[in-house]
Coordinates of C-alpha atoms (C1' of nucleotides) in Angstrom, one line a residue:
Chain A
M99 CA 66.1 9.7 -3.2
Q100 CA 66.7 9.8 0.5
T101 CA 69.0 11.7 2.8
P102 CA 72.2 9.8 2.5
T103 CA 72.9 9.6 6.2
T104 CA 69.5 8.2 7.0
P105 CA 70.1 9.4 10.5
S106 CA 66.7 8.1 11.6
K107 CA 66.6 10.9 14.2
R108 CA 63.2 9.8 15.1
R109 CA 62.0 10.6 18.6
G110 CA 60.5 8.2 20.9
R111 CA 61.2 4.6 21.7
P112 CA 62.5 2.9 18.6
P113 CA 60.7 -0.1 17.1
K114 CA 61.9 -3.5 18.4
V115 CA 62.4 -4.7 14.8
P116 CA 63.1 -1.8 12.4
R117 CA 60.5 -1.5 9.8
A118 CA 60.9 -0.7 6.1
N119 CA 58.8 2.4 6.5
P120 CA 59.8 4.3 9.6
D121 CA 56.8 6.5 9.5
T122 CA 54.4 4.5 11.5
R123 CA 51.3 6.5 10.8
D124 CA 52.0 6.3 7.1
A125 CA 52.7 2.6 7.3
L126 CA 49.4 2.0 9.1
I127 CA 47.5 4.0 6.5
R128 CA 49.1 2.1 3.6
G129 CA 48.4 -1.2 5.3
G130 CA 44.9 -0.1 5.9
I131 CA 44.4 0.6 2.3
E132 CA 45.5 -2.9 1.4
V133 CA 43.4 -4.6 4.0
L134 CA 40.2 -2.5 3.6
T135 CA 40.4 -2.8 -0.1
E136 CA 40.4 -6.6 0.3
Q137 CA 38.1 -7.1 3.2
G138 CA 36.0 -4.0 3.7
F139 CA 35.7 -2.0 6.9
V140 CA 33.3 -3.8 9.1
S141 CA 34.8 -7.2 9.1
T142 CA 38.3 -6.0 9.3
G143 CA 39.8 -5.9 12.8
I144 CA 42.5 -3.5 13.9
D145 CA 44.7 -6.5 14.9
G146 CA 44.8 -7.6 11.3
V147 CA 46.2 -4.3 10.2
L148 CA 48.6 -4.3 13.1
K149 CA 50.0 -7.7 12.3
R150 CA 50.4 -6.9 8.6
V151 CA 52.2 -3.7 9.3
G152 CA 54.2 -5.0 12.2
V153 CA 53.1 -2.4 14.7
P154 CA 51.8 -2.8 18.2
K155 CA 48.4 -1.6 19.3
G156 CA 49.7 1.2 21.4
S157 CA 51.2 2.8 18.4
F158 CA 47.9 2.6 16.6
Y159 CA 45.9 4.4 19.3
H160 CA 48.7 6.9 19.6
Y161 CA 48.1 8.0 16.0
F162 CA 44.3 7.4 15.7
D163 CA 41.5 8.1 18.1
S164 CA 39.4 5.1 16.9
K165 CA 38.9 2.6 14.2
E166 CA 36.4 5.1 12.7
A167 CA 39.0 7.9 12.6
F168 CA 41.4 5.4 11.0
G169 CA 38.9 4.6 8.4
H170 CA 38.5 8.2 7.4
A171 CA 42.2 8.7 7.2
V172 CA 42.6 5.6 5.0
L173 CA 39.8 6.8 2.8
S174 CA 41.3 10.3 2.4
R175 CA 44.7 8.8 1.4
Y176 CA 43.1 6.5 -1.1
A177 CA 41.1 9.3 -2.6
D178 CA 44.1 11.5 -3.0
Y179 CA 46.2 8.7 -4.4
F180 CA 43.6 7.8 -6.9
A181 CA 42.9 11.3 -8.0
R182 CA 46.5 11.8 -8.7
K183 CA 46.6 8.6 -10.7
L184 CA 43.6 9.7 -12.6
D185 CA 45.0 13.1 -13.4
H186 CA 48.3 11.7 -14.4
R187 CA 46.5 9.9 -17.2
L188 CA 43.8 12.3 -18.1
L189 CA 45.8 15.4 -18.2
S190 CA 48.8 14.0 -20.0
A191 CA 49.2 15.6 -23.4
E192 CA 50.8 12.6 -25.0
L193 CA 47.5 11.1 -26.1
P194 CA 44.2 12.4 -27.3
P195 CA 41.8 12.9 -24.4
L196 CA 39.5 10.0 -25.1
E197 CA 42.5 7.6 -25.5
R198 CA 43.7 8.8 -22.2
L199 CA 40.6 7.5 -20.5
R200 CA 40.8 4.3 -22.3
R201 CA 44.4 3.9 -21.1
F202 CA 43.2 4.5 -17.6
T203 CA 41.0 1.5 -17.9
Q204 CA 43.9 -0.5 -19.1
D205 CA 46.1 0.6 -16.2
A206 CA 43.3 -0.6 -13.9
Q207 CA 43.2 -3.9 -15.5
E208 CA 46.9 -4.4 -14.9
G209 CA 46.5 -3.2 -11.4
M210 CA 43.8 -5.7 -10.6
A211 CA 45.8 -8.5 -12.2
R212 CA 48.8 -7.5 -10.1
H213 CA 46.8 -8.1 -6.9
H214 CA 45.2 -11.3 -8.4
Y215 CA 41.8 -9.6 -8.4
R216 CA 41.5 -9.8 -4.6
R217 CA 41.4 -6.0 -4.2
G218 CA 38.9 -3.8 -5.9
C219 CA 38.1 -0.2 -5.4
L220 CA 38.2 0.9 -1.8
V221 CA 35.4 3.3 -2.4
G222 CA 33.2 0.8 -4.2
N223 CA 33.8 -1.8 -1.5
L224 CA 33.0 0.4 1.4
G225 CA 30.0 1.7 -0.5
Q226 CA 28.6 -1.8 -0.3
E227 CA 28.8 -1.7 3.4
V228 CA 27.0 1.6 3.7
T229 CA 24.2 0.3 5.9
L230 CA 26.8 -0.9 8.5
L231 CA 29.3 2.0 8.4
P232 CA 29.5 4.7 11.0
A233 CA 27.5 7.8 10.0
G234 CA 29.3 10.2 7.7
F235 CA 31.1 7.6 5.6
D236 CA 28.3 7.6 3.0
E237 CA 28.6 11.3 2.2
R238 CA 32.4 11.0 2.1
L239 CA 32.2 8.1 -0.3
E240 CA 29.8 9.8 -2.6
A241 CA 31.9 13.0 -2.6
I242 CA 34.9 11.0 -3.6
L243 CA 33.1 9.5 -6.5
Q244 CA 31.8 12.9 -7.5
D245 CA 35.3 14.2 -7.5
W246 CA 36.5 11.4 -9.8
Q247 CA 33.5 12.0 -12.0
R248 CA 34.3 15.6 -12.4
R249 CA 37.8 14.8 -13.5
V250 CA 36.5 12.4 -16.1
A251 CA 34.0 14.9 -17.3
D252 CA 36.7 17.5 -17.8
C253 CA 38.6 15.0 -19.9
L254 CA 35.5 14.3 -21.9
R255 CA 35.1 18.0 -22.6
L256 CA 38.7 18.0 -23.9
A257 CA 37.7 15.2 -26.1
Q258 CA 34.9 17.3 -27.5
A259 CA 37.3 20.1 -28.2
H260 CA 39.4 17.6 -30.1
G261 CA 36.4 16.4 -32.1
E262 CA 36.6 12.9 -30.6
L263 CA 33.2 13.3 -29.1
A264 CA 29.9 14.7 -30.5
A265 CA 29.6 18.3 -29.5
D266 CA 26.1 17.8 -28.1
T267 CA 27.2 15.1 -25.6
D268 CA 26.4 15.9 -22.0
C269 CA 29.8 15.2 -20.5
D270 CA 28.7 15.2 -16.9
T271 CA 26.1 12.6 -17.5
L272 CA 28.5 10.5 -19.6
A273 CA 31.1 10.7 -16.8
A274 CA 28.5 9.6 -14.3
F275 CA 27.5 6.7 -16.6
F276 CA 31.2 5.8 -16.9
W277 CA 31.7 5.6 -13.2
I278 CA 28.5 3.7 -12.4
G279 CA 29.4 1.1 -14.9
W280 CA 33.1 1.0 -14.2
E281 CA 32.6 0.3 -10.5
G282 CA 30.3 -2.5 -11.6
A283 CA 33.0 -3.9 -13.8
V284 CA 35.6 -3.8 -11.0
Q285 CA 33.1 -5.5 -8.7
R286 CA 32.5 -8.2 -11.3
A287 CA 36.2 -8.7 -12.1
R288 CA 36.8 -9.3 -8.4
L289 CA 34.2 -12.0 -8.4
T290 CA 35.4 -13.8 -11.5
R291 CA 39.1 -13.1 -10.9
E292 CA 39.4 -12.3 -14.5
P293 CA 40.1 -9.1 -16.5
T294 CA 37.2 -9.9 -18.8
P295 CA 34.6 -7.7 -17.2
L296 CA 36.9 -4.7 -17.2
A297 CA 37.9 -5.2 -20.8
L298 CA 34.3 -5.8 -21.9
F299 CA 32.9 -2.8 -20.2
S300 CA 35.7 -0.6 -21.6
Q301 CA 35.3 -1.9 -25.0
E302 CA 31.6 -1.4 -25.1
F303 CA 31.6 2.0 -23.5
F304 CA 34.0 3.5 -26.0
A305 CA 32.4 1.7 -28.9
R306 CA 29.1 3.3 -28.1
L307 CA 30.3 6.9 -28.1
S308 CA 29.0 9.0 -30.9
R309 CA 31.1 10.9 -33.4
Chain B
M260 CA -3.4 -20.0 -4.0
Q261 CA -3.5 -22.1 -0.8
T262 CA -5.5 -25.0 0.4
P263 CA -8.8 -23.5 1.6
T264 CA -9.0 -25.4 4.8
T265 CA -5.5 -24.4 6.0
P266 CA -5.7 -27.4 8.3
S267 CA -2.2 -26.7 9.7
K268 CA -1.8 -30.4 10.2
R269 CA 1.9 -29.8 11.0
R270 CA 3.8 -32.4 12.9
G271 CA 5.9 -31.6 15.9
R272 CA 5.8 -29.2 18.8
P273 CA 3.9 -26.1 17.7
P274 CA 5.5 -22.6 17.9
K275 CA 4.9 -20.8 21.1
V276 CA 3.6 -17.8 19.3
P277 CA 2.0 -18.8 16.0
R278 CA 3.7 -17.2 13.0
A279 CA 2.2 -15.8 9.9
N280 CA 4.2 -18.3 7.9
P281 CA 3.9 -21.8 9.4
D282 CA 6.6 -23.2 7.2
T283 CA 9.6 -22.5 9.4
R284 CA 12.2 -23.3 6.9
D285 CA 10.6 -21.1 4.3
A286 CA 10.2 -18.3 6.8
L287 CA 13.9 -18.5 7.7
I288 CA 14.9 -18.4 4.0
R289 CA 12.7 -15.4 3.4
G290 CA 14.1 -13.6 6.4
G291 CA 17.5 -14.5 5.3
I292 CA 17.0 -12.9 1.9
E293 CA 16.0 -9.7 3.6
V294 CA 18.9 -9.6 6.1
L295 CA 21.6 -10.7 3.8
T296 CA 20.5 -8.3 1.1
E297 CA 20.9 -5.5 3.6
Q298 CA 24.0 -6.6 5.5
G299 CA 25.8 -9.2 3.5
F300 CA 26.8 -12.7 4.7
V301 CA 29.9 -12.3 6.8
S302 CA 28.7 -9.6 9.2
T303 CA 25.3 -11.1 9.7
G304 CA 24.7 -13.3 12.7
I305 CA 22.3 -16.1 12.8
D306 CA 20.7 -14.5 15.8
G307 CA 19.7 -11.5 13.8
V308 CA 17.8 -13.7 11.4
L309 CA 16.2 -15.6 14.2
K310 CA 15.0 -12.6 16.0
R311 CA 13.5 -11.1 12.8
V312 CA 11.7 -14.3 11.9
G313 CA 10.7 -15.1 15.5
V314 CA 12.2 -18.6 15.5
P315 CA 14.4 -20.2 18.2
K316 CA 17.9 -21.4 17.5
G317 CA 17.0 -25.0 17.8
S318 CA 14.7 -24.8 14.8
F319 CA 17.4 -23.2 12.7
Y320 CA 19.8 -26.0 13.2
H321 CA 17.1 -28.5 12.6
Y322 CA 16.7 -27.2 9.1
F323 CA 20.2 -26.2 8.2
D324 CA 23.5 -27.8 8.9
S325 CA 25.4 -24.6 9.2
K326 CA 25.4 -20.9 8.4
E327 CA 27.1 -21.8 5.2
A328 CA 24.4 -24.2 4.1
F329 CA 21.8 -21.6 5.0
G330 CA 23.6 -19.1 2.8
H331 CA 23.4 -21.4 -0.2
A332 CA 19.7 -22.0 0.4
V333 CA 19.0 -18.3 0.6
L334 CA 21.0 -17.7 -2.5
S335 CA 19.2 -20.4 -4.5
R336 CA 15.8 -19.0 -3.4
Y337 CA 16.8 -15.5 -4.4
A338 CA 18.2 -16.7 -7.8
D339 CA 14.9 -18.4 -8.5
Y340 CA 12.8 -15.6 -7.4
F341 CA 14.7 -13.2 -9.5
A342 CA 14.8 -15.3 -12.6
R343 CA 11.0 -15.6 -12.4
K344 CA 10.7 -11.9 -12.0
L345 CA 13.0 -11.3 -15.0
D346 CA 11.1 -13.7 -17.2
H347 CA 7.8 -12.3 -16.2
R348 CA 8.9 -9.0 -17.8
L349 CA 11.2 -10.2 -20.6
L350 CA 8.8 -12.8 -22.0
S351 CA 5.6 -10.9 -21.7
A352 CA 4.2 -10.2 -25.2
E353 CA 2.5 -7.0 -24.2
L354 CA 5.5 -4.8 -25.0
P355 CA 8.2 -4.9 -27.6
P356 CA 11.3 -6.7 -26.3
L357 CA 13.5 -3.8 -25.7
E358 CA 10.8 -2.0 -23.9
R359 CA 10.4 -5.0 -21.6
L360 CA 14.0 -4.7 -20.5
R361 CA 13.5 -1.0 -19.9
R362 CA 10.5 -1.7 -17.8
F363 CA 12.5 -4.2 -15.8
T364 CA 14.8 -1.4 -14.8
Q365 CA 11.8 0.7 -13.8
D366 CA 10.5 -2.1 -11.7
A367 CA 13.8 -2.3 -9.9
Q368 CA 13.8 1.4 -9.3
E369 CA 10.4 1.1 -7.5
G370 CA 11.7 -2.0 -5.7
M371 CA 14.7 -0.2 -4.3
A372 CA 12.6 2.8 -3.3
R373 CA 10.2 0.6 -1.5
H374 CA 13.1 -0.6 0.7
H375 CA 14.5 2.9 1.1
Y376 CA 17.6 1.9 -0.9
R377 CA 18.8 -0.1 2.0
R378 CA 18.7 -3.4 0.1
G379 CA 20.5 -3.9 -3.1
C380 CA 21.0 -7.1 -5.1
L381 CA 21.9 -10.1 -3.0
V382 CA 24.2 -11.4 -5.6
G383 CA 26.0 -8.1 -6.0
N384 CA 26.3 -7.7 -2.3
L385 CA 27.7 -11.1 -1.6
G386 CA 30.0 -10.7 -4.6
Q387 CA 31.7 -7.9 -2.8
E388 CA 32.5 -10.2 0.0
V389 CA 34.0 -12.8 -2.2
T390 CA 37.4 -12.8 -0.4
L391 CA 35.7 -13.6 2.9
L392 CA 33.1 -16.1 1.8
P393 CA 33.3 -19.9 2.2
A394 CA 34.6 -21.6 -0.9
G395 CA 32.1 -22.3 -3.6
F396 CA 30.1 -19.2 -3.2
D397 CA 32.0 -17.4 -5.9
E398 CA 31.2 -19.9 -8.6
R399 CA 27.6 -19.9 -7.5
L400 CA 27.3 -16.2 -7.7
E401 CA 28.9 -16.0 -11.1
A402 CA 26.7 -18.8 -12.3
I403 CA 23.6 -16.9 -11.2
L404 CA 24.8 -13.8 -13.0
Q405 CA 25.4 -15.8 -16.1
D406 CA 21.9 -17.1 -15.9
W407 CA 20.4 -13.7 -15.7
Q408 CA 22.7 -12.6 -18.5
R409 CA 21.4 -15.4 -20.7
R410 CA 17.9 -14.3 -20.1
V411 CA 18.6 -10.8 -21.1
A412 CA 20.5 -11.9 -24.1
D413 CA 17.5 -13.9 -25.3
C414 CA 15.4 -10.8 -24.9
L415 CA 17.9 -8.8 -26.9
R416 CA 17.7 -11.4 -29.7
L417 CA 14.0 -10.9 -29.8
A418 CA 14.5 -7.2 -30.0
Q419 CA 16.7 -7.9 -33.1
A420 CA 13.9 -9.9 -34.6
H421 CA 11.6 -7.0 -34.0
G422 CA 14.0 -4.6 -35.7
E423 CA 14.5 -2.7 -32.5
L424 CA 18.2 -3.5 -32.4
A425 CA 20.8 -3.6 -35.1
A426 CA 21.2 -7.0 -36.6
D427 CA 24.9 -7.1 -36.2
T428 CA 24.8 -6.5 -32.4
D429 CA 26.4 -9.2 -30.3
C430 CA 23.6 -9.8 -27.9
D431 CA 25.6 -11.9 -25.5
T432 CA 28.2 -9.2 -25.1
L433 CA 25.6 -6.5 -24.8
A434 CA 23.8 -8.5 -22.1
A435 CA 27.0 -8.8 -20.2
F436 CA 27.6 -5.1 -20.6
F437 CA 24.1 -4.5 -19.2
W438 CA 24.6 -6.6 -16.1
I439 CA 28.0 -5.2 -15.3
G440 CA 26.7 -1.7 -15.5
W441 CA 23.4 -2.4 -13.8
E442 CA 25.0 -4.0 -10.8
G443 CA 27.1 -0.9 -10.6
A444 CA 24.0 1.3 -10.7
V445 CA 22.3 -0.7 -7.9
Q446 CA 25.4 -0.4 -5.8
R447 CA 25.6 3.3 -6.4
A448 CA 21.9 3.8 -5.7
R449 CA 22.3 2.1 -2.4
L450 CA 25.1 4.5 -1.5
T451 CA 23.3 7.7 -2.5
R452 CA 19.8 6.5 -1.4
E453 CA 18.4 7.9 -4.6
P454 CA 17.0 6.4 -7.8
T455 CA 19.2 8.7 -9.9
P456 CA 22.0 6.2 -10.7
L457 CA 19.5 3.6 -11.8
A458 CA 17.6 6.1 -13.9
L459 CA 20.8 7.5 -15.4
F460 CA 22.3 4.2 -16.3
S461 CA 19.1 2.9 -17.8
Q462 CA 18.6 6.1 -19.8
E463 CA 22.2 6.1 -21.2
F464 CA 22.2 2.4 -21.9
F465 CA 19.2 2.5 -24.1
A466 CA 20.1 5.7 -25.7
R467 CA 23.3 4.2 -26.9
L468 CA 21.9 1.2 -28.7
S469 CA 22.1 1.4 -32.4
R470 CA 19.2 1.1 -34.9
Chain C
dA145 C1' 72.3 16.6 33.6
dC146 C1' 67.8 16.7 33.8
dC147 C1' 63.0 17.0 32.4
dA148 C1' 59.4 16.9 28.9
dA149 C1' 57.7 15.1 24.8
dT150 C1' 57.4 11.5 21.7
dT151 C1' 56.9 6.9 20.2
dT152 C1' 56.9 2.0 20.8
dA153 C1' 55.6 -2.1 23.5
dG154 C1' 52.2 -5.3 24.5
dA155 C1' 49.5 -7.2 28.2
dC156 C1' 44.9 -7.0 29.3
dC157 C1' 40.0 -5.7 30.0
dG158 C1' 35.1 -6.2 29.5
dG159 C1' 32.0 -7.3 26.5
dT160 C1' 29.8 -8.9 22.3
dC161 C1' 28.9 -12.1 19.3
dG162 C1' 30.0 -16.3 16.7
dT163 C1' 28.4 -21.1 15.7
dC164 C1' 26.6 -24.9 17.4
dT165 C1' 24.9 -28.5 21.0
dC166 C1' 21.9 -30.4 24.1
dT167 C1' 17.7 -31.7 26.3
dA168 C1' 13.0 -31.4 26.7
dA169 C1' 8.4 -30.6 25.2
dA170 C1' 4.5 -30.9 22.2
dT171 C1' 2.3 -32.5 18.5
dA172 C1' 1.1 -35.9 14.4
dT173 C1' 1.4 -40.4 12.5
dC174 C1' 1.6 -45.3 12.7
Chain D
dG213 C1' 1.0 -46.5 23.1
dA214 C1' 5.3 -46.0 20.4
dT215 C1' 7.9 -43.3 17.2
dA216 C1' 9.0 -39.6 14.3
dT217 C1' 9.0 -34.9 13.7
dT218 C1' 9.3 -30.2 14.9
dT219 C1' 9.7 -26.4 18.2
dA220 C1' 11.7 -24.5 22.5
dG221 C1' 15.3 -22.3 24.6
dA222 C1' 19.2 -22.4 27.7
dG223 C1' 23.9 -22.1 27.4
dA224 C1' 28.6 -23.8 26.1
dC225 C1' 32.7 -22.2 24.5
dG226 C1' 35.8 -19.7 22.2
dA227 C1' 37.2 -16.1 19.1
dC228 C1' 37.6 -11.7 18.6
dC229 C1' 36.3 -6.9 19.2
dG230 C1' 37.7 -2.0 20.0
dG231 C1' 40.0 0.3 23.3
dT232 C1' 42.9 1.2 27.8
dC233 C1' 46.8 1.4 30.5
dT234 C1' 51.4 1.4 32.1
dA235 C1' 56.0 1.0 31.1
dA236 C1' 60.1 1.6 28.4
dA237 C1' 63.2 3.8 25.3
dT238 C1' 64.6 7.3 22.7
dT239 C1' 65.2 12.6 21.3
dG240 C1' 65.1 17.5 22.0
dG241 C1' 65.1 21.4 24.9
dT242 C1' 67.1 24.0 28.6

DNA sequence: ACCAATTTAGACCGGTCGTCTCTAAATATC
DNA sequence: GATATTTAGAGACGACCGGTCTAAATTGGT
């Protein structure tokens, strides 16, 4: 999967202790996703990210202008990552459309369990800090949610075409309803450290669809 | 509602500038509700509460052992206040039970608008900080949610008796579903600064009930 | 061989803010 | 007058914050 020679022809002073991921910027963003998803933006210090990734502060400010810029980079990466994950499920032809969405909720259950319910949804978590975040984050967060919502709405329209969903259903509204509730379920699962809220919401959501 | 004489026979050194609420402890808790509901627990400093209430630091530590103890006091007060508000709506005989719950969601819309969507639900907000809070807060928060859930479940059972809700509905599950989603809606409304998520969730929730 | 660009290294800075302590002052009650 | 209660407010003391700065170590270009 990698160039066999792994020549590591990377410019600049080499790391004192070689890291698993030689791409420092990338490593910082990945670490940022983990930390911010657990602790949020405001109460997370740069030093915490640095220590986790094993990178000195100089490198951080070499790649990012500020904590705020870093936050935006992390957010963008997360949004992309998540959109891909979503599409992977929702566009796969192996299952009927509605079942795809249900499987997404199952995937998420496994994901939260894997992290012992300490991490939630980065977008949901930062959303809670909206009054404390630098300007611009709020629009960004809402835009990401709208993007995910659109993807779910498209899937619901496919479900309509398959006859899984009543033809008169407003798929955009239903997708919004899904995400509002789903974020609530993630939040609650994080509090209880149990999969129950996720399972319960999923169960009830699908049970209440008509046709 | 108060003793008519308002004798203010309060022991101890009087405040330099007399406050509207002479009960210092009470004033601190009320102020705490406001601040914590906006900013959460971790990133809120005692000084911020003090300044808002107009109380010196010495008074604070006279009434509370620590920030943590203060947090619990604030939480208890909020839980009580909210439970009363909930019961006021859900037990009133003026409306059919299901309509009472719907009216509760309308009240909440007005409440959030009144604070310009800067405040959410204290329990939901603190829940998001669960990984950062002192031990014990998580159980407390979950217990409060369970309490509210029980109250809603009772209301739903009344709705069943009124024939507003299918007799085979599991009211406990439905109440859990409601709160999971509703907290999500509050969170989202805080992000968008609009009532739309609240209205949309309410609309869809009630539209999807059977019978 | 040399210089420029890149990247890592990490000490350090100034400041904010954190919780909490301490002493004194002013009042009510006994 | 003595004691308990409550308010007043300075300030201790450290943790930590985001961010800067200079140096070192490497590659690539010429």
